[in-house]
Short mmCIF file of C-alpha atoms in Angstrom, two decimals:
data_model
loop_
_atom_site.label_atom_id
_atom_site.label_comp_id
_atom_site.label_asym_id
_atom_site.label_seq_id
_atom_site.Cartn_x
_atom_site.Cartn_y
_atom_site.Cartn_z
CA GLN O 61 70.21 175.20 130.98
CA VAL O 62 69.80 171.64 129.66
CA GLN O 63 71.29 168.69 131.39
CA LEU O 64 72.17 165.55 129.36
CA VAL O 65 72.55 161.99 130.52
CA GLU O 66 73.72 159.23 128.21
CA SER O 67 73.01 155.52 128.51
CA GLY O 68 73.24 152.35 126.47
CA GLY O 69 76.95 151.86 126.20
CA GLY O 70 78.59 148.47 126.66
CA LEU O 71 80.69 145.73 125.21
CA VAL O 72 79.68 144.33 121.79
CA GLN O 73 81.42 142.10 119.26
CA ALA O 74 82.45 143.46 115.90
CA GLY O 75 79.59 143.43 113.51
CA GLY O 76 77.03 143.86 116.22
CA SER O 77 74.72 146.78 117.05
CA LEU O 78 74.22 149.11 119.93
CA ARG O 79 71.72 151.84 120.66
CA LEU O 80 72.73 154.83 122.73
CA SER O 81 70.21 157.14 124.31
CA CYS O 82 70.52 160.62 125.79
CA ALA O 83 67.88 162.06 128.10
CA ALA O 84 67.60 165.80 128.54
CA SER O 85 66.16 167.80 131.36
CA GLY O 86 66.13 171.43 132.60
CA GLY O 87 65.42 173.13 129.29
CA THR O 88 63.00 173.34 126.35
CA PHE O 89 64.24 170.41 124.41
CA SER O 90 63.03 171.64 121.03
CA LEU O 91 65.13 174.74 121.33
CA TYR O 92 68.32 172.69 120.89
CA ASN O 93 70.19 171.17 118.07
CA LEU O 94 71.81 167.91 119.28
CA ALA O 95 74.79 165.85 118.41
CA TRP O 96 76.82 162.79 119.34
CA PHE O 97 80.61 162.95 119.64
CA ARG O 98 83.13 160.36 120.63
CA GLN O 99 86.63 160.28 121.98
CA ALA O 100 88.96 157.37 122.06
CA PRO O 101 92.01 157.29 124.38
CA GLY O 102 94.85 159.40 122.99
CA LYS O 103 92.69 160.84 120.19
CA GLU O 104 90.89 164.05 119.64
CA ARG O 105 87.12 164.34 120.06
CA GLU O 106 85.31 163.39 116.90
CA PHE O 107 81.89 164.47 115.55
CA VAL O 108 79.72 161.44 114.95
CA ALA O 109 76.16 162.65 114.10
CA GLY O 110 73.92 165.65 114.54
CA ILE O 111 70.20 166.33 114.31
CA ASN O 112 68.39 169.66 114.17
CA TRP O 113 65.86 170.88 116.62
CA SER O 114 62.85 169.40 114.76
CA GLY O 115 64.46 166.17 113.69
CA SER O 116 64.00 167.02 110.00
CA SER O 117 67.72 167.31 109.22
CA THR O 118 70.68 165.14 110.17
CA THR O 119 74.35 165.16 109.42
CA TYR O 120 77.04 162.49 109.92
CA GLY O 121 80.76 162.26 110.28
CA ASP O 122 82.57 160.14 107.76
CA SER O 123 83.02 157.30 110.14
CA ALA O 124 79.27 157.05 110.86
CA LYS O 125 77.81 157.37 107.34
CA GLY O 126 75.87 154.30 106.29
CA ARG O 127 76.20 152.58 109.69
CA PHE O 128 74.78 154.98 112.33
CA THR O 129 71.44 156.70 112.56
CA VAL O 130 70.59 159.60 114.81
CA SER O 131 66.97 160.35 115.86
CA ARG O 132 65.16 162.36 118.48
CA ASP O 133 61.84 162.33 120.27
CA ASN O 134 60.88 165.84 121.34
CA ALA O 135 57.88 164.54 123.24
CA LYS O 136 60.20 162.34 125.40
CA ASN O 137 63.20 164.78 125.42
CA THR O 138 65.50 162.07 124.15
CA VAL O 139 68.01 161.65 121.38
CA ALA O 140 69.27 158.28 120.23
CA LEU O 141 72.14 156.91 118.16
CA GLN O 142 71.59 153.57 116.53
CA MET O 143 74.95 152.00 115.66
CA ASN O 144 75.15 149.00 113.31
CA SER O 145 78.02 147.05 111.80
CA LEU O 146 80.25 148.13 114.68
CA LYS O 147 84.01 147.92 114.31
CA PRO O 148 86.83 147.81 116.89
CA GLU O 149 87.75 151.36 115.86
CA ASP O 150 84.34 152.57 117.06
CA THR O 151 85.55 151.94 120.62
CA ALA O 152 85.36 155.22 122.46
CA ALA O 153 83.46 157.25 125.02
CA TYR O 154 80.35 158.67 123.38
CA TYR O 155 79.00 161.98 124.41
CA CYS O 156 75.67 163.70 123.79
CA ALA O 157 75.87 167.45 123.21
CA ALA O 158 73.47 170.32 122.70
CA THR O 159 73.47 173.82 121.39
CA ILE O 160 70.70 176.41 121.10
CA ARG O 161 69.30 176.36 117.59
CA ARG O 162 70.58 179.15 115.43
CA SER O 163 72.03 177.90 112.18
CA TRP O 164 72.21 174.42 110.76
CA PRO O 165 74.43 172.59 110.99
CA PRO O 166 76.31 174.10 113.89
CA ARG O 167 80.07 174.08 114.10
CA SER O 168 81.37 171.53 116.51
CA SER O 169 82.69 174.32 118.71
CA GLU O 170 79.14 175.68 119.19
CA TYR O 171 77.98 172.73 121.22
CA ASN O 172 78.22 173.98 124.84
CA TYR O 173 76.13 171.48 126.82
CA TRP O 174 77.55 168.01 127.31
CA GLY O 175 76.68 164.79 129.01
CA GLN O 176 79.10 162.71 131.07
CA GLY O 177 79.58 160.12 128.37
CA THR O 178 78.97 156.42 127.98
CA GLN O 179 81.65 153.87 127.06
CA VAL O 180 81.35 151.76 123.95
CA THR O 181 83.80 148.91 123.52
CA ILE O 182 83.86 146.73 120.34
CA SER O 183 85.82 143.48 120.56
CA SER O 184 87.32 141.89 117.46
#
């Protein structure tokens, strides 16, 4: 089983940038499709971005399109989320998630390995 640990969250002013990272261990990293989700207080978990096992395909939620970029490094067992032009509504806990590669893109419900999350707060 793969274990995921996120880092890179923090407090940033609106319009700024932040780069989240997720380090994986305990599994063969290239066997997994990966994604970033977020959840704000009182709101449902939201899909942010996904990347397939090889890094050749990506998909984004509407809120992330044009502002966020997901990438992975299979040699380092890491996945990153570069977030630009941040808005106060991006404030949330961000989670890294993984699922064994089968089809692309996976349904959100197929992600069954989760990190503990990292908090992102955007001030106005």
